[in-house]
Short mmCIF file of C-alpha atoms and ligand atoms in Angstrom, two decimals:
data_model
loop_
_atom_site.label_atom_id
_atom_site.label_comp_id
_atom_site.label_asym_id
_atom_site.label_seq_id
_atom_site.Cartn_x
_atom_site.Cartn_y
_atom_site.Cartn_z
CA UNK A 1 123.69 -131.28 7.22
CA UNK A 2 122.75 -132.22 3.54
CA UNK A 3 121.13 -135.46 3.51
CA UNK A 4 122.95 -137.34 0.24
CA UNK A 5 120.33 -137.87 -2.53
CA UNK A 6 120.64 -140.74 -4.75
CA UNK A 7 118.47 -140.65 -7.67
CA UNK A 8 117.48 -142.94 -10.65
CA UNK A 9 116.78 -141.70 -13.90
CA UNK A 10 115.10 -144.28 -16.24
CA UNK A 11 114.73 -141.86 -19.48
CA UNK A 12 112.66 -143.84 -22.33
CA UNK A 13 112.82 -147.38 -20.55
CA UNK A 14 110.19 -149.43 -18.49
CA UNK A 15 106.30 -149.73 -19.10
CA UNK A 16 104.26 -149.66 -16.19
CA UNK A 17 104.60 -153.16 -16.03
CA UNK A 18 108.94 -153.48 -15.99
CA UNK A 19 108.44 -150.59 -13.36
CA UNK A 20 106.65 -152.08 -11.25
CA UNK A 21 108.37 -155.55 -11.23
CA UNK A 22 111.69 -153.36 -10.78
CA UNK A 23 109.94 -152.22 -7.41
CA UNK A 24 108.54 -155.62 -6.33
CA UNK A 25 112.28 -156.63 -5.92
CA UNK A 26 113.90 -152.86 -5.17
CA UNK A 27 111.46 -151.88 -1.81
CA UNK A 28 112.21 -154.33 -0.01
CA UNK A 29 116.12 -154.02 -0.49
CA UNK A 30 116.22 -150.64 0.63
CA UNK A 31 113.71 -150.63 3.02
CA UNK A 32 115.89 -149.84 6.12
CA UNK A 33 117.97 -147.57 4.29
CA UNK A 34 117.90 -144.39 6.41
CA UNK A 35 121.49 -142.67 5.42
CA UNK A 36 120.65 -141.24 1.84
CA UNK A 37 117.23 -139.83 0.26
CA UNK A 38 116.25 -142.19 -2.72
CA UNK A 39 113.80 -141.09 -5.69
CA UNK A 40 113.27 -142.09 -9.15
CA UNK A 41 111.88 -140.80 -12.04
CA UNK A 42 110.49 -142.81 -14.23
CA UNK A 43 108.83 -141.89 -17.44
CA UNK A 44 105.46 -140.09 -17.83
CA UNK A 45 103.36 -143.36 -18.37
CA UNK A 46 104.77 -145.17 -15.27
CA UNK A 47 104.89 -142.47 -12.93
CA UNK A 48 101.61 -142.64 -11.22
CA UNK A 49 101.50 -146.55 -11.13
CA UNK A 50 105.37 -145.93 -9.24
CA UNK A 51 103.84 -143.32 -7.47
CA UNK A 52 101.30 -145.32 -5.59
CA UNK A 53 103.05 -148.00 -5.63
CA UNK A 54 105.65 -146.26 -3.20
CA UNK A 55 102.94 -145.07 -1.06
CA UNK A 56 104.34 -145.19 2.46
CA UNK A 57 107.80 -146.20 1.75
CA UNK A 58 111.50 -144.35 1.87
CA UNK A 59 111.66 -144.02 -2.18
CA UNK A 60 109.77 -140.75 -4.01
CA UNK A 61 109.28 -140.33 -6.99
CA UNK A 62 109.38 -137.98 -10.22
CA UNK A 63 108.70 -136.43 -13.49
CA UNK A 64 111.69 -136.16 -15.88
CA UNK A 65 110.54 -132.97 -17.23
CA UNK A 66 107.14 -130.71 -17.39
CA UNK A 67 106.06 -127.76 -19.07
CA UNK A 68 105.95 -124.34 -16.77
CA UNK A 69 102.12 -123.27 -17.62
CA UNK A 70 99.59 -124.36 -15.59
CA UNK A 71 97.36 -125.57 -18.73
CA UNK A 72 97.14 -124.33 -22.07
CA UNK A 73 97.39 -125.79 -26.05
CA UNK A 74 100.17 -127.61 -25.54
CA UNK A 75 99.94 -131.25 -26.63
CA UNK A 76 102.09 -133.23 -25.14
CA UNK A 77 103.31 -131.30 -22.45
CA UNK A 78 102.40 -131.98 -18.48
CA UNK A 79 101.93 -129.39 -15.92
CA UNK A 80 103.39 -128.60 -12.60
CA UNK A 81 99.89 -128.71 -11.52
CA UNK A 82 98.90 -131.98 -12.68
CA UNK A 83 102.44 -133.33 -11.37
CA UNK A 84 101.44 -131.84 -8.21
CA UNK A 85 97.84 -133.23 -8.21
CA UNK A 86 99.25 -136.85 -8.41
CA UNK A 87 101.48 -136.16 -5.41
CA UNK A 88 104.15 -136.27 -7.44
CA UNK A 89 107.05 -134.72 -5.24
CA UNK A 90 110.15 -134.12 -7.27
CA UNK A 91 110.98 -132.77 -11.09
CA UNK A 92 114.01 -132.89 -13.18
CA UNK A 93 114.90 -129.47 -15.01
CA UNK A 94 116.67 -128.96 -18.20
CA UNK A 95 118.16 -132.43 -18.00
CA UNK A 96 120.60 -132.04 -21.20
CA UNK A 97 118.88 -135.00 -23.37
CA UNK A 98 116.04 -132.25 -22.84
CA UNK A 99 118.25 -129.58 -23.88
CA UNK A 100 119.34 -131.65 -27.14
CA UNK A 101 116.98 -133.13 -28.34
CA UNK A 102 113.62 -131.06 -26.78
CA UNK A 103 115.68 -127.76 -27.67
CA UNK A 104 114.99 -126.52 -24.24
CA UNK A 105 116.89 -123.15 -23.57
CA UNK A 106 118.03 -121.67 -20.16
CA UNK A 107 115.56 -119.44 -20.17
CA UNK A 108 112.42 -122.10 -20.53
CA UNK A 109 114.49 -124.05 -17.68
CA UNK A 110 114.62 -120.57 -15.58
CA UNK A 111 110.91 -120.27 -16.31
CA UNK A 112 110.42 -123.93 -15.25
CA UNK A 113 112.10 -123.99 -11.83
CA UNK A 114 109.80 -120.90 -10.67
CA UNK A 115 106.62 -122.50 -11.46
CA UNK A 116 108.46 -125.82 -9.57
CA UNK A 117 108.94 -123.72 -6.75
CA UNK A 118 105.72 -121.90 -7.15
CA UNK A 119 103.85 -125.36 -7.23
CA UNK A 120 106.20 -127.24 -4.05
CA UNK A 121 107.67 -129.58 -6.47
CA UNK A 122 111.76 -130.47 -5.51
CA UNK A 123 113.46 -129.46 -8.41
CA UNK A 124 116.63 -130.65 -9.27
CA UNK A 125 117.94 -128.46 -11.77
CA UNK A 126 120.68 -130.34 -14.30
CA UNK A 127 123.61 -128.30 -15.88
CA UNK A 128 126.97 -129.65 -17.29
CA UNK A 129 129.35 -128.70 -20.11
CA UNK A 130 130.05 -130.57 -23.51
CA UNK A 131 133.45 -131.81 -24.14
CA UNK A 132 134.11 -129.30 -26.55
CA UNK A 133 133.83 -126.57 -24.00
CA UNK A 134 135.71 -128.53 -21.42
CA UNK A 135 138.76 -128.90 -23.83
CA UNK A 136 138.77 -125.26 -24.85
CA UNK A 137 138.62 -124.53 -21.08
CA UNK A 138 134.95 -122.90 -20.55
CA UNK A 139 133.61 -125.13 -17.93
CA UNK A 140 133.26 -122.45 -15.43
CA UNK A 141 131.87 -120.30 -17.79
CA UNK A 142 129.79 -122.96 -18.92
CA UNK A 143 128.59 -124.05 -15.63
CA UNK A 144 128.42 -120.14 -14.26
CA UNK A 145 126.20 -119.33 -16.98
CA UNK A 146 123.64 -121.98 -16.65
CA UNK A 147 123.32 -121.78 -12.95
CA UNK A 148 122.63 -118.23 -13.45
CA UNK A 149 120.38 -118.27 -15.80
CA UNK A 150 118.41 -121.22 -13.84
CA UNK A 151 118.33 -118.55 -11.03
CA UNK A 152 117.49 -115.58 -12.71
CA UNK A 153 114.61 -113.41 -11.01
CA UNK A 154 114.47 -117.02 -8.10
CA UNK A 155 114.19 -115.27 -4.72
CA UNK A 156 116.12 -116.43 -1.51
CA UNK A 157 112.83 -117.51 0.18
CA UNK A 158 111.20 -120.46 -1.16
CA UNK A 159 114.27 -121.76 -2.81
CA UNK A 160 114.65 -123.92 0.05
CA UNK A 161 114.58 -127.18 -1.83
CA UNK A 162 116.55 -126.56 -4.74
CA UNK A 163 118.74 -129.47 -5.86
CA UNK A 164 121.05 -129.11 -8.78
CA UNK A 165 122.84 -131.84 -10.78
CA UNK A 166 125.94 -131.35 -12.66
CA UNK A 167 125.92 -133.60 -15.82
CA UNK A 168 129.05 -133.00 -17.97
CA UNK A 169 127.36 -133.95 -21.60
CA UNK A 170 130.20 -136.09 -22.20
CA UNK A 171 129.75 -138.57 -19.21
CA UNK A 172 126.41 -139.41 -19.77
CA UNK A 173 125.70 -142.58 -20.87
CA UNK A 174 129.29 -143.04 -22.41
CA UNK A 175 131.05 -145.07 -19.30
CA UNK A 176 133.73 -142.43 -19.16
CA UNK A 177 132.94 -140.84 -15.84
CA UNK A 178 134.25 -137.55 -14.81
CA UNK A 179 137.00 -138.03 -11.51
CA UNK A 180 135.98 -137.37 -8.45
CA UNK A 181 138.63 -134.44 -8.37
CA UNK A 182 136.91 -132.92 -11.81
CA UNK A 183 133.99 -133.43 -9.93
CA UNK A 184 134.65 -132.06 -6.88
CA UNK A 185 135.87 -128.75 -8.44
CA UNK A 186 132.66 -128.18 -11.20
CA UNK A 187 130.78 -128.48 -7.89
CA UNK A 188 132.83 -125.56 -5.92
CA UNK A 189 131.90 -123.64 -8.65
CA UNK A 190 128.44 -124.05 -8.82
CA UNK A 191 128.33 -123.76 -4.80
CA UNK A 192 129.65 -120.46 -5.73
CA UNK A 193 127.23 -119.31 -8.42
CA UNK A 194 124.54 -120.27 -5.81
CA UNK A 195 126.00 -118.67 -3.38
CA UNK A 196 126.85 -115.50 -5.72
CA UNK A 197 122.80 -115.70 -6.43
CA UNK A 198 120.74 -116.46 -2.92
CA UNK A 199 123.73 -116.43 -0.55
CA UNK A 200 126.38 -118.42 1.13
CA UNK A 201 123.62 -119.82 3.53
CA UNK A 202 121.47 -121.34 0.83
CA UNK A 203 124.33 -122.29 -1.16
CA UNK A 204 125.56 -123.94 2.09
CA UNK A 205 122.20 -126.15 2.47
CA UNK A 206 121.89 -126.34 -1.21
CA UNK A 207 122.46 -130.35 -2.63
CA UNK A 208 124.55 -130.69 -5.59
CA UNK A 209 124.78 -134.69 -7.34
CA UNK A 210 126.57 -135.94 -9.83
CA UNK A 211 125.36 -137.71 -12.82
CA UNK A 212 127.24 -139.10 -16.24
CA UNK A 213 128.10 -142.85 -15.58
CA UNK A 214 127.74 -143.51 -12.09
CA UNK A 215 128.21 -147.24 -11.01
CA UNK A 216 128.63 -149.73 -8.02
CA UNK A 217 132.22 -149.07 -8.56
CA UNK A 218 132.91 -145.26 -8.48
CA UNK A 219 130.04 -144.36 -6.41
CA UNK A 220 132.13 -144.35 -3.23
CA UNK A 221 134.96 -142.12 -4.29
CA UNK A 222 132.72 -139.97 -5.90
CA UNK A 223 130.66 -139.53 -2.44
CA UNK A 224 134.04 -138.98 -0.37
CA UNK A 225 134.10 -135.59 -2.12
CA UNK A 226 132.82 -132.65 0.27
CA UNK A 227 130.52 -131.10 -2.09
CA UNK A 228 129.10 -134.00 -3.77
CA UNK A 229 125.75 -134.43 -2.46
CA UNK A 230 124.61 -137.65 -4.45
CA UNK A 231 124.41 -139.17 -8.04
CA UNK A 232 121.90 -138.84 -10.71
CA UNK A 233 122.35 -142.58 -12.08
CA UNK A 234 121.19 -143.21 -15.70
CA UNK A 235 122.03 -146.83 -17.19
CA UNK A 236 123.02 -147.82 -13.26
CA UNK A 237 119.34 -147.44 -12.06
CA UNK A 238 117.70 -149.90 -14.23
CA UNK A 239 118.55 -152.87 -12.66
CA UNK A 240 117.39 -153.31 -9.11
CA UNK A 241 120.18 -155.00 -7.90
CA UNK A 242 122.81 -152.77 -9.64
CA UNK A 243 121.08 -149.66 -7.82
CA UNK A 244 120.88 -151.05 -4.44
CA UNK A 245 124.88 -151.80 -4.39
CA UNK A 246 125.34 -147.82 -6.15
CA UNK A 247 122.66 -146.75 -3.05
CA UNK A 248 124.63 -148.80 -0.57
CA UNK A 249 127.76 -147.53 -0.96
CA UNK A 250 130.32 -147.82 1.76
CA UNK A 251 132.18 -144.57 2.48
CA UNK A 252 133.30 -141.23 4.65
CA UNK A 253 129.43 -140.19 3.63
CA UNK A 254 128.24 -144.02 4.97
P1 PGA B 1 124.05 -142.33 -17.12
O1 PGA B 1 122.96 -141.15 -17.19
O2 PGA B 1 124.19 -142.71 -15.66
O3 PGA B 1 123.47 -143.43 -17.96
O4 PGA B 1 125.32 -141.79 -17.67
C1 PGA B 1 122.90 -140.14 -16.22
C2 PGA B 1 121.82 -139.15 -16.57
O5 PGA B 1 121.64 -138.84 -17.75
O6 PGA B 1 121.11 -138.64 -15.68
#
């Protein structure tokens, strides 16, 4: 029923160059890859060469961030309406190297996932506790509190394609991934919350993915997990070959 998503986020790495070499070997390795939903987001510079380069194929692609106004005085910033006008399908929302070091708050992510909706663009909405909260036991608060405020004042109807992506802070890019039964249980909750917010029926259809470390050799037991959805793969998407075996893996889900 929810088609498993497996997306690549490349942060601040690959010109439009790197990018596209990455896809000259990548396309044809997943061509015939039907099972899970592939799209990568590359940075701002290389997105539109990546985006017509995957013209007709079975990978999307999309923006790592954008601003929630449809134009205004704001240098440096990227539109949902510009995103939109280079067919640009999918965005990533409050991503937490965003919230760190861009200082985004809930409430600019809130405002950002309307004006993704309002604009078609798949959003996939990251949240994910630090290790300090996890050791003093407010993950679910944590995770609760940022679902809700991504969904404040979102209505039912159009939030058809919402995709969120629990993160913990302290997986990402550090090797020490969370276990699939840690996992599994941050995305329970967050079912919940979505649930709590647009009902159980959207928060049945509603994709959830991991992200924080996810390689060729934990992808599997991650996917066994009934609520996880996908990955959002950092460091493990750079490499062509190193994504194709984390895309291929062999599982219940496979
Ligand atoms: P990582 O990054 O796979 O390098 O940990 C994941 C992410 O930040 O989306």
């Amino acid at each position: 029923m929810r088609k498993p998503l497996i997306a690549g986020n490349w942060k601040m790495y690959k010109t439009p160059k790197e990018s596209l070499a990455f896809l000259d070997k990548f396309l044809p390795m997943v061509q015939d890859h039907e099972r899970d939903e592939i799209v990568l987001f590359p940075t701002m510079s290389s997105l539109g060469y990546v985006l017509d380069a995957t013209v007709g194929t079975n990978v999307k692609a999309g923006a790592q961030t954008m601003h929630w106004m449809n134009e205004g005085p704001y240098t440096g910033q990227t539109s949902p309406t510009m995103l939109a006008s280079i067919h640009c399908t999918h965005v990533l929302l409050g991503h937490s190297e965003r919230r760190i070091y861009a200082h985004e708050t809930d409430d600019m992510v809130n405002w950002k996932l309307k004006a993704a909706i309002a604009h078609a663009l798949t959003p996939i909405v990251c949240v994910g506790e630090t290790l300090d909260k996890r050791q003093t036991g407010l993950t679910e608060a944590v995770l609760r509190w940022q679902v809700a405020c991504a969904l404040n004042g979102v209505e039912r109807e159009g939030s058809e394609d919402l995709i969120i992506a629990y993160e913990p802070v302290w997986a990402i890019g550090t090797g020490s991934t969370a276990s699939p039964t840690q996992v599994q249980e941050a995305h329970r909750i967050i079912r919940q919350q979505v649930s709590d917010r647009l009902g159980p029926d959207r928060a049945e259809t509603t994709r959830i993915l991991y992200g924080g470390s996810v390689k060729p050799e934990n992808v599997a037991l991650l996917m066994a997990q009934p609520d996880i959805d996908g990955a959002l793969v950092g460091a493990g998407s750079l490499d062509p070959e190193t994504f194709c075996r984390i895309i291929m893996y062999t599982g219940p889900k496979g």
